Coordinates of C-alpha atoms in Angstrom, one line a residue:
Chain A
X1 CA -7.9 -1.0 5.6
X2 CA -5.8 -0.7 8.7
X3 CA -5.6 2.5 10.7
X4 CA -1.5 1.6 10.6
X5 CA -1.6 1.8 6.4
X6 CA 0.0 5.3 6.6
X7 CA -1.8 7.0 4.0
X8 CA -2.6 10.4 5.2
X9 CA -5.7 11.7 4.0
X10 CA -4.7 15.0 4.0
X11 CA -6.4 17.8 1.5
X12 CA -5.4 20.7 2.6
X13 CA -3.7 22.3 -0.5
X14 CA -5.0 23.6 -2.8
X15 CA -2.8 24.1 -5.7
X16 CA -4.5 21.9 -7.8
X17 CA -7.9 24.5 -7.5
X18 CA -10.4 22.2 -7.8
X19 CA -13.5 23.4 -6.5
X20 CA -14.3 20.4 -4.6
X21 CA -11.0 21.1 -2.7
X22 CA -10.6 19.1 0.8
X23 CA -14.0 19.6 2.2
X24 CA -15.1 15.7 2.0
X25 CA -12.5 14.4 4.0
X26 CA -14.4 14.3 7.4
X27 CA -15.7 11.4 9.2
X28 CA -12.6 9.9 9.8
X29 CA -13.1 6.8 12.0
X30 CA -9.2 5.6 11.5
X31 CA -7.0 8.2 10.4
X32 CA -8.2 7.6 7.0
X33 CA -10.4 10.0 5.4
X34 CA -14.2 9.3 4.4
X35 CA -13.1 11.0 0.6
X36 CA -10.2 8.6 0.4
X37 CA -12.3 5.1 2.1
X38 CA -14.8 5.8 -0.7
X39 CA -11.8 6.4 -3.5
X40 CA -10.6 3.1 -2.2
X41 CA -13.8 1.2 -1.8
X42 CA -13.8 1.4 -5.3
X43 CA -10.7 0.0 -6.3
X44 CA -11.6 -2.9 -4.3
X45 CA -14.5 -3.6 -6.3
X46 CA -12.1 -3.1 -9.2
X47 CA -9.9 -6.0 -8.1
X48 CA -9.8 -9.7 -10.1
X49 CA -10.7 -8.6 -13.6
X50 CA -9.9 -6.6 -16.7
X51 CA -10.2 -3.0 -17.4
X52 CA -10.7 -1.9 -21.5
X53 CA -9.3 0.9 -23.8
X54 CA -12.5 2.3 -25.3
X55 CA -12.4 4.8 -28.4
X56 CA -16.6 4.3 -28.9
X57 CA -19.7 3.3 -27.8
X58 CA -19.7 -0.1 -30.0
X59 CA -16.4 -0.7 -28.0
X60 CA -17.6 -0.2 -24.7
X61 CA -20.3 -2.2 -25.4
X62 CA -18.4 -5.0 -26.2
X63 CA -16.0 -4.5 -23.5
X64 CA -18.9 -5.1 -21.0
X65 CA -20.9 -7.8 -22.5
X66 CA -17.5 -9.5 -22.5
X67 CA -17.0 -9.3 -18.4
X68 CA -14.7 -6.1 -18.6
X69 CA -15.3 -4.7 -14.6
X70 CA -14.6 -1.2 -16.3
X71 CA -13.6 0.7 -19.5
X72 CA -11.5 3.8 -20.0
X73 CA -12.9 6.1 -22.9
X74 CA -9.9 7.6 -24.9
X75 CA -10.2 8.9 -28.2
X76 CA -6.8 7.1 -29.1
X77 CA -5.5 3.7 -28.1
X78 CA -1.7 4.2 -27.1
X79 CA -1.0 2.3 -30.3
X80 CA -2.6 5.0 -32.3
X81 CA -1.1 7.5 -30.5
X82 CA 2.1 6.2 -31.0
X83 CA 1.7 5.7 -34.5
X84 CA -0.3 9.0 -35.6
X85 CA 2.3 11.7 -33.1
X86 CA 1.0 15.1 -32.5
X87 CA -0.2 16.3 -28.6
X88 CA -2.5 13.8 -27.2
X89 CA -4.8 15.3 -24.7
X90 CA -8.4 14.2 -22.7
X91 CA -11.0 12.6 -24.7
X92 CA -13.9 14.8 -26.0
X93 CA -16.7 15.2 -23.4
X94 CA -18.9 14.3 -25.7
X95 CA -17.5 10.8 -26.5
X96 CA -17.3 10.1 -22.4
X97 CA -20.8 11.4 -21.9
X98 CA -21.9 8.8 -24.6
X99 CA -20.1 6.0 -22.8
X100 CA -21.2 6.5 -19.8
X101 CA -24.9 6.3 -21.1
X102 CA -24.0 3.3 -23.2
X103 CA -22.5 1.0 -20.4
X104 CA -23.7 0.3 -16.6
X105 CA -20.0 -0.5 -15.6
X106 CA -17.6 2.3 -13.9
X107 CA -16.3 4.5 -17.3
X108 CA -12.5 6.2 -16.6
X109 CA -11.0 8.5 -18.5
X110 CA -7.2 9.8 -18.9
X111 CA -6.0 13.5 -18.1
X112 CA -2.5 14.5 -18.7
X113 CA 0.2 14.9 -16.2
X114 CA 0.0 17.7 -14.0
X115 CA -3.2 18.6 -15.9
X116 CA -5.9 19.8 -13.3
X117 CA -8.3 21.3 -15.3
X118 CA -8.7 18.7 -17.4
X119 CA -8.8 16.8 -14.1
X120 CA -11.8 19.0 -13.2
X121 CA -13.2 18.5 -16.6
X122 CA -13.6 14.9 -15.9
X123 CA -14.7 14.9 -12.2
X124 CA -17.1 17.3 -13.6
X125 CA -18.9 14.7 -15.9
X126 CA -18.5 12.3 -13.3
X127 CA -16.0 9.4 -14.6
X128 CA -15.7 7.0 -11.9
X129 CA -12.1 7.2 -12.1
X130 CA -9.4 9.1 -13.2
X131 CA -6.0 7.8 -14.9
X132 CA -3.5 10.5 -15.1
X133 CA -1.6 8.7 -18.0
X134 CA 2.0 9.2 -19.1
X135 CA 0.0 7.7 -22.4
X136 CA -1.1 11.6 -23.0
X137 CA 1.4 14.1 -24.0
X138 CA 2.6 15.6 -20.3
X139 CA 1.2 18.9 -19.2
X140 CA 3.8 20.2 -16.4
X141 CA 7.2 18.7 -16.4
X142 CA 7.7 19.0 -12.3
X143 CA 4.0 18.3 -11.1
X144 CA 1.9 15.8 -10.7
X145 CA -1.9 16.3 -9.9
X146 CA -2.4 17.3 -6.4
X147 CA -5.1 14.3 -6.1
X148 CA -6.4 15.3 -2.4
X149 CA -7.7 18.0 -3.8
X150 CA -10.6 16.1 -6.0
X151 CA -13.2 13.8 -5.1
X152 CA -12.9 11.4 -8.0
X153 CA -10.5 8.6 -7.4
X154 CA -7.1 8.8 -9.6
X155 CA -5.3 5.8 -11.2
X156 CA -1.3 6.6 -11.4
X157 CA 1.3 4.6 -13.6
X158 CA 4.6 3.4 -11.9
X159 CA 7.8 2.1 -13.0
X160 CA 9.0 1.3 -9.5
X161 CA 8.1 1.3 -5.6
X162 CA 9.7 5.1 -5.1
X163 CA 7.2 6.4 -7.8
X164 CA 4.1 4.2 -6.7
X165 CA 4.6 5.7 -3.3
X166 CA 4.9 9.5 -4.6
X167 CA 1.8 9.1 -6.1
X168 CA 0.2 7.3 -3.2
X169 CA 1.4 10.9 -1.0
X170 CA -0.3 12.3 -3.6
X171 CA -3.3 10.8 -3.1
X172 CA -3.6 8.3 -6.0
X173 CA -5.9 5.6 -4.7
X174 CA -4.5 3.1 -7.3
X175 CA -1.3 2.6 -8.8
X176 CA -0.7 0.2 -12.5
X177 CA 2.3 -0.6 -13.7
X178 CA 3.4 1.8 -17.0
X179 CA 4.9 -0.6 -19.3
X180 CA 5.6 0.3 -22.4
X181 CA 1.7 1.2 -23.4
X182 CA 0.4 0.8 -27.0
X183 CA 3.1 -1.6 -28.0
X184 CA 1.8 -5.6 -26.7
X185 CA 5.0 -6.2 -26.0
X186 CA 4.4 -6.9 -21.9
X187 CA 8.4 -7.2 -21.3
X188 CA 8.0 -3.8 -19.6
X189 CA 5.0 -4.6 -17.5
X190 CA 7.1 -7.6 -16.3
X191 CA 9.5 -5.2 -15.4
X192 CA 7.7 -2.6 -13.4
X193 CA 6.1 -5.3 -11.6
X194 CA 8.8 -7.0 -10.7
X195 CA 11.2 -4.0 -9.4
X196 CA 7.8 -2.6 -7.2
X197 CA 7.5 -6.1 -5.6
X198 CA 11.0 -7.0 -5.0
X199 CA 11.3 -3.2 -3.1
X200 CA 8.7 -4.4 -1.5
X201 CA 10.1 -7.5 0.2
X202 CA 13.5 -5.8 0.6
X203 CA 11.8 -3.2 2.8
X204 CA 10.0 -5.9 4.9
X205 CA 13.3 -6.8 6.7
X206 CA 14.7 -3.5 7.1
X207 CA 15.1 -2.3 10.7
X208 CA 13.2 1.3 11.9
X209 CA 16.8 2.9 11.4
X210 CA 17.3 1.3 7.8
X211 CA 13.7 2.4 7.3
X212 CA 14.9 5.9 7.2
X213 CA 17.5 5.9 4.4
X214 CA 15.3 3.1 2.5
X215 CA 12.2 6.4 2.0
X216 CA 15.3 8.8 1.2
X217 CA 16.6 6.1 -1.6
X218 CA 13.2 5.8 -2.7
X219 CA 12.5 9.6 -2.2
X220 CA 9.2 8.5 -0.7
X221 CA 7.3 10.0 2.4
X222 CA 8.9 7.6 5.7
X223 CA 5.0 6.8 6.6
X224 CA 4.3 5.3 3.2
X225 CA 7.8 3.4 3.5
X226 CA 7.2 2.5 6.7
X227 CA 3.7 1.4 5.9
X228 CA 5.2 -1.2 2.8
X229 CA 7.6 -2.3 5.5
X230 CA 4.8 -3.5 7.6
X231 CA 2.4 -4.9 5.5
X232 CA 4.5 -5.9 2.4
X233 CA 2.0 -4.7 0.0
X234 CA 1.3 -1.2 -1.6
X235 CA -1.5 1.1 0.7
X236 CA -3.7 1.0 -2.3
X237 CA -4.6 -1.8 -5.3
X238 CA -1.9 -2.6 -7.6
X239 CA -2.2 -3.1 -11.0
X240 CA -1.2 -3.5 -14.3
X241 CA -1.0 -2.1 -17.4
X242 CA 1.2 -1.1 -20.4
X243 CA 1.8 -3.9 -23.2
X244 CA -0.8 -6.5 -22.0
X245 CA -1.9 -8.2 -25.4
X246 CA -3.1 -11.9 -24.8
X247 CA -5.1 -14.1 -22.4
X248 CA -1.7 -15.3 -21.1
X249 CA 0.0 -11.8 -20.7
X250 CA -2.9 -11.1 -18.5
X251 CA -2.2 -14.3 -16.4
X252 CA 1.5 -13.5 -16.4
X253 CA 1.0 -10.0 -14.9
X254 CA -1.6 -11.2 -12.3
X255 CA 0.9 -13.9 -11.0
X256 CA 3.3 -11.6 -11.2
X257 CA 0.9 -9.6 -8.3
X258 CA -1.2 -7.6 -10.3
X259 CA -4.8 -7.4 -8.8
X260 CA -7.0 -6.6 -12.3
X261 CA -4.9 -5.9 -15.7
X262 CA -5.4 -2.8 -18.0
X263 CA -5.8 -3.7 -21.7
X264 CA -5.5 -0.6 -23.8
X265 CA -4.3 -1.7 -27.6
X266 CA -4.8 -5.3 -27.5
X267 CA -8.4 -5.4 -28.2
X268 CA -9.6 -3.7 -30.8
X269 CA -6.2 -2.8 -32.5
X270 CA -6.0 -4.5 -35.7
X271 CA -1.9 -3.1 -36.4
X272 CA -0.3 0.0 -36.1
X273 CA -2.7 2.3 -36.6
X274 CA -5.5 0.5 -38.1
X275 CA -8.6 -0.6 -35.9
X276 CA -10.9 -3.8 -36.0
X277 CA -14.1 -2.9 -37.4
X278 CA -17.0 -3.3 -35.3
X279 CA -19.6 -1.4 -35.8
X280 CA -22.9 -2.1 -36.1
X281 CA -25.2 -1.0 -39.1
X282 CA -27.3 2.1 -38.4
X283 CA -30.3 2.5 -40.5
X284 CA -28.4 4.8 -42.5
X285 CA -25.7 2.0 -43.9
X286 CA -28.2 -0.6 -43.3
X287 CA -30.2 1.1 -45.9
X288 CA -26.7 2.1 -48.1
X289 CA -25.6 -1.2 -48.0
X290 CA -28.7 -3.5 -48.0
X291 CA -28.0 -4.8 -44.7
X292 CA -30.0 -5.0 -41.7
X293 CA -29.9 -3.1 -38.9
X294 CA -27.7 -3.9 -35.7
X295 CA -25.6 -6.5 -38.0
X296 CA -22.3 -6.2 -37.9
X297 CA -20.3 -4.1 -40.5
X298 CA -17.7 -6.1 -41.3
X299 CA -18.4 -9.7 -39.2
X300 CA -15.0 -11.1 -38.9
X301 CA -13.5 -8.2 -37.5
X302 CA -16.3 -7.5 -34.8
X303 CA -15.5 -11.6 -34.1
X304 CA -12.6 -11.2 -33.6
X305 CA -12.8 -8.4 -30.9
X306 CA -14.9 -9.9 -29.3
X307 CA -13.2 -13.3 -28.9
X308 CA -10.3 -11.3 -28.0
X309 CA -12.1 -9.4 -25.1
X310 CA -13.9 -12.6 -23.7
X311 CA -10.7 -14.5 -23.6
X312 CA -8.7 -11.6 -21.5
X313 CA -11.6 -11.6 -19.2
X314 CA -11.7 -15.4 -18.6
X315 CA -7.8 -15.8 -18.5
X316 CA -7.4 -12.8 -15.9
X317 CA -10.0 -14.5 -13.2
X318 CA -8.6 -18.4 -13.7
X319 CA -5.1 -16.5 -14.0
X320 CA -3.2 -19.6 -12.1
X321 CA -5.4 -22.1 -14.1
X322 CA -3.5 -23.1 -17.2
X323 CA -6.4 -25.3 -18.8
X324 CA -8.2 -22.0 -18.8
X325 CA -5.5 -20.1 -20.1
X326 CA -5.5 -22.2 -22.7
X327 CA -8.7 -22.4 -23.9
X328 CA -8.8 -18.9 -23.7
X329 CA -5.8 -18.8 -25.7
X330 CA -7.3 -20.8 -28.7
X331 CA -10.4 -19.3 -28.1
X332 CA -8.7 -15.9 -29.2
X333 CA -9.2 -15.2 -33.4
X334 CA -5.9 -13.4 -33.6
X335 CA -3.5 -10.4 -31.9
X336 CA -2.7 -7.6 -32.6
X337 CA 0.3 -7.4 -34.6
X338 CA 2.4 -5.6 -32.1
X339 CA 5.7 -3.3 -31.7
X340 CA 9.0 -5.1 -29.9
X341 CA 9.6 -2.9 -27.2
X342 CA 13.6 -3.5 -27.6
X343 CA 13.1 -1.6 -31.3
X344 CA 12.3 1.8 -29.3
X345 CA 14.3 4.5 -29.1
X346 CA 14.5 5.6 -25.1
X347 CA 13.2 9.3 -26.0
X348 CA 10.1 7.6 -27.4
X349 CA 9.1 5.6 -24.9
X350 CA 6.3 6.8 -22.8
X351 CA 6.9 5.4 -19.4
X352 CA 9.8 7.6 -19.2
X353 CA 7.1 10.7 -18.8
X354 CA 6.5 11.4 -15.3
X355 CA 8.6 11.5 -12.3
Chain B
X1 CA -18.5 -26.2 24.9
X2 CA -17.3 -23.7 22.2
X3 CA -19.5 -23.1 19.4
X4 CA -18.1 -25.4 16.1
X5 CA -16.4 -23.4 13.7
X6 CA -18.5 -22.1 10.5
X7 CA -16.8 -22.8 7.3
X8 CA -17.7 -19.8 4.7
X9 CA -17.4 -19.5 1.5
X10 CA -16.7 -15.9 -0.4
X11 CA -17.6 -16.2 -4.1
X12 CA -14.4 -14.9 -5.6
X13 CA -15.1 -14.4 -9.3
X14 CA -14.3 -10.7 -9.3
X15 CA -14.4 -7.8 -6.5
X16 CA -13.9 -7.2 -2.7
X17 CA -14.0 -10.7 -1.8
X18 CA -10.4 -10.4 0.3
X19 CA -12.1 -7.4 2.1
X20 CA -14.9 -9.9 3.2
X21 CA -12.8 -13.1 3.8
X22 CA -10.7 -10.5 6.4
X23 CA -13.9 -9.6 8.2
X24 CA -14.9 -13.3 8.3
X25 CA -11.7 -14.5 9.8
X26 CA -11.9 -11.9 11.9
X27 CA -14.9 -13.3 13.3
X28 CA -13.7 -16.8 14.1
X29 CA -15.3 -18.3 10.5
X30 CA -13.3 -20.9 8.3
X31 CA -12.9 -19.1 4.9
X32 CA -13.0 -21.0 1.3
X33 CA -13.1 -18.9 -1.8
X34 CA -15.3 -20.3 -4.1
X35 CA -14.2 -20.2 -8.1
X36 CA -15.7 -23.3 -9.2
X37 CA -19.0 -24.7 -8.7
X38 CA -18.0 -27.6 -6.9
X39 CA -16.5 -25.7 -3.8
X40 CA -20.1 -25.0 -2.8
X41 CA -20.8 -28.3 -1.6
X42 CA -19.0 -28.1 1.6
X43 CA -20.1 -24.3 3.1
X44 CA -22.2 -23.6 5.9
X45 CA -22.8 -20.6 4.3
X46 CA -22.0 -17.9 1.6
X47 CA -20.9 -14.2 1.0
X48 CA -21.1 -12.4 -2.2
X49 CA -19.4 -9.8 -2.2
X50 CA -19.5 -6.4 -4.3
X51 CA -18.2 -5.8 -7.6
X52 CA -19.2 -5.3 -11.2
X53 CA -22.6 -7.9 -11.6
X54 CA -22.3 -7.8 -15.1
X55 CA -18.8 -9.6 -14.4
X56 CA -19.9 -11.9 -12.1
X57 CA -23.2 -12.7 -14.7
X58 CA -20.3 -13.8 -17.7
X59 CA -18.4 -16.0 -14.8
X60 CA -21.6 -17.8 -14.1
X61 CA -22.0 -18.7 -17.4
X62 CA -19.3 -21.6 -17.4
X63 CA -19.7 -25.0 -16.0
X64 CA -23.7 -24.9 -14.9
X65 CA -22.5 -22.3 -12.3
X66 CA -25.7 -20.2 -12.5
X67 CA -27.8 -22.8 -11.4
X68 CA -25.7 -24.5 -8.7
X69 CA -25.9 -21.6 -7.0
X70 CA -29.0 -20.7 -7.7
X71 CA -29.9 -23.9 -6.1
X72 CA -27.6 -23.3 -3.6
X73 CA -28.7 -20.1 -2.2
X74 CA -32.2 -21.4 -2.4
X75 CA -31.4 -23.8 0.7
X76 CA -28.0 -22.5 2.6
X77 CA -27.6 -19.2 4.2
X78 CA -26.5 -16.6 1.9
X79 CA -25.4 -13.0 2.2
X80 CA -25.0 -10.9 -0.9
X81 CA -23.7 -6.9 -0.6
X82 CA -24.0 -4.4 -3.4
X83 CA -23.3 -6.7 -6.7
X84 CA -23.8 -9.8 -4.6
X85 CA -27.5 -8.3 -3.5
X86 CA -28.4 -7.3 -7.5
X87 CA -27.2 -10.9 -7.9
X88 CA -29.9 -12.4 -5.3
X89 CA -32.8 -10.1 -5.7
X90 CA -36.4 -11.5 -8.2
X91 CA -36.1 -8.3 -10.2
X92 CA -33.2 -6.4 -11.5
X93 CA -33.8 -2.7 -12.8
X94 CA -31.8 -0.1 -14.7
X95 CA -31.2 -1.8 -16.6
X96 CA -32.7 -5.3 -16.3
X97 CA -30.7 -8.5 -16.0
X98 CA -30.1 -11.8 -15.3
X99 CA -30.1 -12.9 -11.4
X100 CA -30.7 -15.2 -9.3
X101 CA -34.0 -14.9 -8.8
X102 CA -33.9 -16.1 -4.7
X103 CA -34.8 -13.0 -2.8
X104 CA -38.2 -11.4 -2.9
X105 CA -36.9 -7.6 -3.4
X106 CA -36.7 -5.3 -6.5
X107 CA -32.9 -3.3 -7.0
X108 CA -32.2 -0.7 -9.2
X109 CA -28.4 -0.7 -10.3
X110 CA -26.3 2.2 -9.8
X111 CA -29.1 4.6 -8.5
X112 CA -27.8 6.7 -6.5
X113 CA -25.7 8.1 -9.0
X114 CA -21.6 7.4 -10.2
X115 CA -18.4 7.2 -8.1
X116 CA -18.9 10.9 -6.9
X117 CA -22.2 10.1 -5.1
X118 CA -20.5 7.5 -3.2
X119 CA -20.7 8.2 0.6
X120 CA -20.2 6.9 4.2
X121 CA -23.6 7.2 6.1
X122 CA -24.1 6.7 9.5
X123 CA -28.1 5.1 10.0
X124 CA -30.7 3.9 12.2
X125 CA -30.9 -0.2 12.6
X126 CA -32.6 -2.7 14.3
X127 CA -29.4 -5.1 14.8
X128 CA -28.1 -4.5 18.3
X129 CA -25.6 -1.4 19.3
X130 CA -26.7 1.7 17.9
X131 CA -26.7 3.6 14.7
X132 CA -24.7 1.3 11.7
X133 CA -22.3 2.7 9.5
X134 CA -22.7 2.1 5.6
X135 CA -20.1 2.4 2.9
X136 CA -22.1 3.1 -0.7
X137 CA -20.0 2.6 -3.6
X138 CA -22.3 3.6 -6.6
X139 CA -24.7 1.6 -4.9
X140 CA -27.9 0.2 -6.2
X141 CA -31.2 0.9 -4.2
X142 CA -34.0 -1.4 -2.8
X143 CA -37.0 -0.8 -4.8
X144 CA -39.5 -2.9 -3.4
X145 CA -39.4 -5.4 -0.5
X146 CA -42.1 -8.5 -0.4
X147 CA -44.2 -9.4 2.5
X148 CA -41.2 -12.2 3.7
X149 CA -39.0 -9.7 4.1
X150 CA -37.4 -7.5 7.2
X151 CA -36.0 -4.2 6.6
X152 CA -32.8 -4.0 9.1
X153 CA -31.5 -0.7 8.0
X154 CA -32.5 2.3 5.9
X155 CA -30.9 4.6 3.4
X156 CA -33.3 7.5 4.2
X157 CA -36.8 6.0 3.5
X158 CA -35.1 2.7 1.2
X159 CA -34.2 -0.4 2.9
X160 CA -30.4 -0.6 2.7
X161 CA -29.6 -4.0 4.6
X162 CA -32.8 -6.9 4.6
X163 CA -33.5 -10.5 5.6
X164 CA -35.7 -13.2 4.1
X165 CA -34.8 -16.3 6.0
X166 CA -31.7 -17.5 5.4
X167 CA -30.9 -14.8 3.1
X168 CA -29.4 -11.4 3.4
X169 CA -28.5 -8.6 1.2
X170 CA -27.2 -5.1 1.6
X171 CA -27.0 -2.3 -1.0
X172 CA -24.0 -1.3 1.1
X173 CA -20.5 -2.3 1.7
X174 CA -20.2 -4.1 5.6
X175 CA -16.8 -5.3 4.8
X176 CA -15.2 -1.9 4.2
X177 CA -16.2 -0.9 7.1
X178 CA -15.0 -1.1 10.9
X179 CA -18.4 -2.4 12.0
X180 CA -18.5 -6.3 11.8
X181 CA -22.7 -6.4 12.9
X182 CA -23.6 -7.3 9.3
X183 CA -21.2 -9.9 8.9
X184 CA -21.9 -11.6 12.9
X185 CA -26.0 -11.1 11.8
X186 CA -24.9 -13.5 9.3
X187 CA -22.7 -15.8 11.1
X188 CA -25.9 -16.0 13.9
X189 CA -28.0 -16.8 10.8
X190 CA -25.9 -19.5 9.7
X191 CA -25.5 -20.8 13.2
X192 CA -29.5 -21.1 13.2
X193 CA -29.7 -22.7 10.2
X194 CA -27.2 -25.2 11.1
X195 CA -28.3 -26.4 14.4
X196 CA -32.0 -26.6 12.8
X197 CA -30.6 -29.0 10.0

């Protein structure tokens, strides 16, 4: 973390109200706040592995036993939120709060766009990271979450280096690709990855004068701009999410420059809107269905998960390693069924919420 | 005659390996990143670094990994931070898994609370140059040290960065920081070791 990066660690306003407001940002050693070091310390750890949709605690605990280096508690995958309509919103505290006690791994959670006080809700019950998703239905068409203002770290989605860099200014401390979520189709993914890296080198040969029309094409703060220009590389971790199904999607998106993959439907989705069933007997269907207790309820199906979680896990560390890949690959009992991004229609797509 | 140059390994499973490799260059070492067992063979020395240690336990399973480092860090200089110290210490609390087994301390994961406890201290030590500074990301805490152990910073009355022999660990996060004293204690380490062998 060079003192050159250009992030300013500015929390001064306060239109976002949280309580916390800019009060932890002292202690600067190198122009970079001690709130955002410690928002970006964590990414780091973050880095090389796979991040799980969660919708329970049987999930989560799967997700971890599996490798997963974090999960993110929603009540609905994308996929079912896709299929099922109405206003998604922030889980139910009291599915997060069950997470977190079930799992020793960092547990995120999504808020809406331009949502704060849902924002609040979650720094509040202390998830380790925030994603403010364009996978929930959008709470403020013009504004984003003023992020300096809270002490828990925020994820952002991006389609391209100009919005990556907007919500870097405002104070994301990790930006994924959007994709196309809840679909495993990754061609979007590929996309957004693509178009943020290849504005990346562009800007690396750029004079200081070009510099200064490149942040007004990208209507991005110059310092951020300036900053890619120097180093190349985003300010904060980059990466992935939206679409990313199978062991080798996860290997395409990390040579592609992704530093850890988000899998949101691909795990536990069955199709559409049906889930895998893995839950365990409790002694209530234990007893109901002369089974014992902590067996699986329907064995395949838990399996499968499972299989399917492990095999993301191993692909996205031996991502260049195509023996792995493989093996993953056939390791894998099945995928979900999936939604061809080209069959969208553009006002349904959710990568297009946000700005 | 200049010193020979250290080659280090950073065991790059998962986590902020890159962060330490930087430091370590910084410092004048060679730097390999170790994702298969056999890369161990040629290391003076080597770091693991912070990340999830659930993670790094499911990496270890494949290919007899576990064990060649296990043997590995019983004999060559090794420095583990955060994950990479739950990964070294005998006993691992809160809640209890799998480790190495090679240093003589007890850790509790994630004690001093979630990502909003995280903080930048500034602390007492005994390695040369004043008060250290110490980057805790959810960060576990030393419960209990054995007799062959030296406490070389604190987090309040908890040790927070400690040597036994040719092992160190720290429940904070040296390659995040600006301070490179953890990471040259560790290079001098290896260095020792080296010109005993």
């Amino acid at each position: 973390m060079a003192s050159t990066n250009g992030i300013s660690s500015n929390g001064s306003s306060n239109n976002g109200g949280s309580s916390n407001g800019s009060s932890n940002n002292g202690g600067s050693s190198n122009g970079i706040g001690s709130s955002l070091r410690l928002k970006l310390g964590l990414a780091e750890m973050l880095k090389g592995g796979v991040i799980m949709d969660v919708m329970d605690v049987d999930q989560a605990m799967i997700a971890e036993k599996a490798g997963a280096i974090a999960v993110m508690a929603l009540e609905r995958v994308p996929a079912m939120i896709r299929a099922q309509g109405g206003v998604a919103r922030m889980s139910h505290p009291g599915m997060i709060k069950a997470i977190q006690k079930a799992v020793s791994i960092p547990v995120m959670a999504k808020a809406r766009i331009g949502h704060f006080a849902e924002a609040q809700v979650l720094e509040y019950l202390a998830v380790d990271f925030i994603d403010e998703s364009e996978v929930l239905t959008p709470a403020d068409e013009l504004h984003h979450i003023d992020k300096h203002a809270f002490k828990t770290p925020f994820v952002c989605g991006a389609k391209d280096l100009g919005e990556a860099l907007r919500r870097i200014a405002e104070g994301a401390a990790m930006i994924r690709t959007k994709g196309e979520p809840g679909t495993g189709d990754v061609v979007h993914a590929v996309r957004h990855m693509r178009q943020s890296v290849s504005e990346m080198k562009a800007l690396t040969v750029l004079s200081d004068q070009e510099l200064y029309a490149a942040a007004k094409n990208l209507r991005a703060p110059f310092e951020l701009v300036a900053g890619v220009a120097r180093t190349g590389k985003l300010p904060v971790p980059n990466f992935s999410a939206g679409g990313i199904a199978t062991p080798a999607d996860a290997a395409l998106m990390m040579q592609l420059g992704a530093e850890t993959v988000f899998v949101g439907s691909g795990i536990f989705m069955k199709e559409g809107n049906i889930r895998l069933d893995v839950r365990l007997h409790d002694a209530e269907s234990a007893a109901l269905f002369g089974a014992k207790i902590g067996e699986p309820v329907c064995p395949e199906e838990r399996a499968e998960a499972e299989s399917r979680a492990k095999a993301i896990v191993d692909a996205a560390k031996d991502f260049t390693d195509p023996a792995v890949i493989a093996r993953a690959s056939e390791d894998c009992l099945g995928a979900m069924k999936g939604l061809a991004v080209g069959g969208i229609a553009e006002a349904d797509m959710m990568q297009n919420r946000g700005w | 005659m200049p010193a020979p140059v250290l080659t280090l390994g950073v065991l790059a499973l998962q986590g902020a390996f890159e962060a330490h490799a930087a430091m370590l260059r910084e410092l004048g070492a060679e730097v390999v990143l170790v994702r298969r067992p056999a890369q161990l063979a040629e290391l003076d020395g080597l770091v693991i670094p912070g990340g999830e240690s659930t993670t790094f336990l499911k990496h270890l399973e494949r290919d007899g990994f576990f064990d060649i480092l296990q043997s590995f860090a019983q004999t060559t200089p090794t420095f583990g931070t955060c994950a990479g110290a739950i990964l070294l210490a005998k006993d691992v609390l809160n809640p209890a898994q799998r480790s190495l087994g090679v240093m003589d301390i007890a850790i509790e994961r994630n004690f001093y609370g979630r990502q909003n406890d995280s903080a930048i201290l500034t602390e007492a030590t005994s390695l040369p140059g004043g008060p250290l500074e110490m980057v805790y990301i959810r960060a576990p805490r030393i419960a209990h040290t054995g007799t062959e152990v030296t406490t070389l910073a604190r987090r309040g009355d908890d040790p927070a960065l400690v040597q036994q022999g040719h092992l160190l660990a720290a429940t904070f996060h040296p390659e995040l920081g600006h301070d490179t004293r953890g990471h040259q204690h560790f290079l001098d380490m290896v260095r020792t070791a080296n010109t005993r062998a």
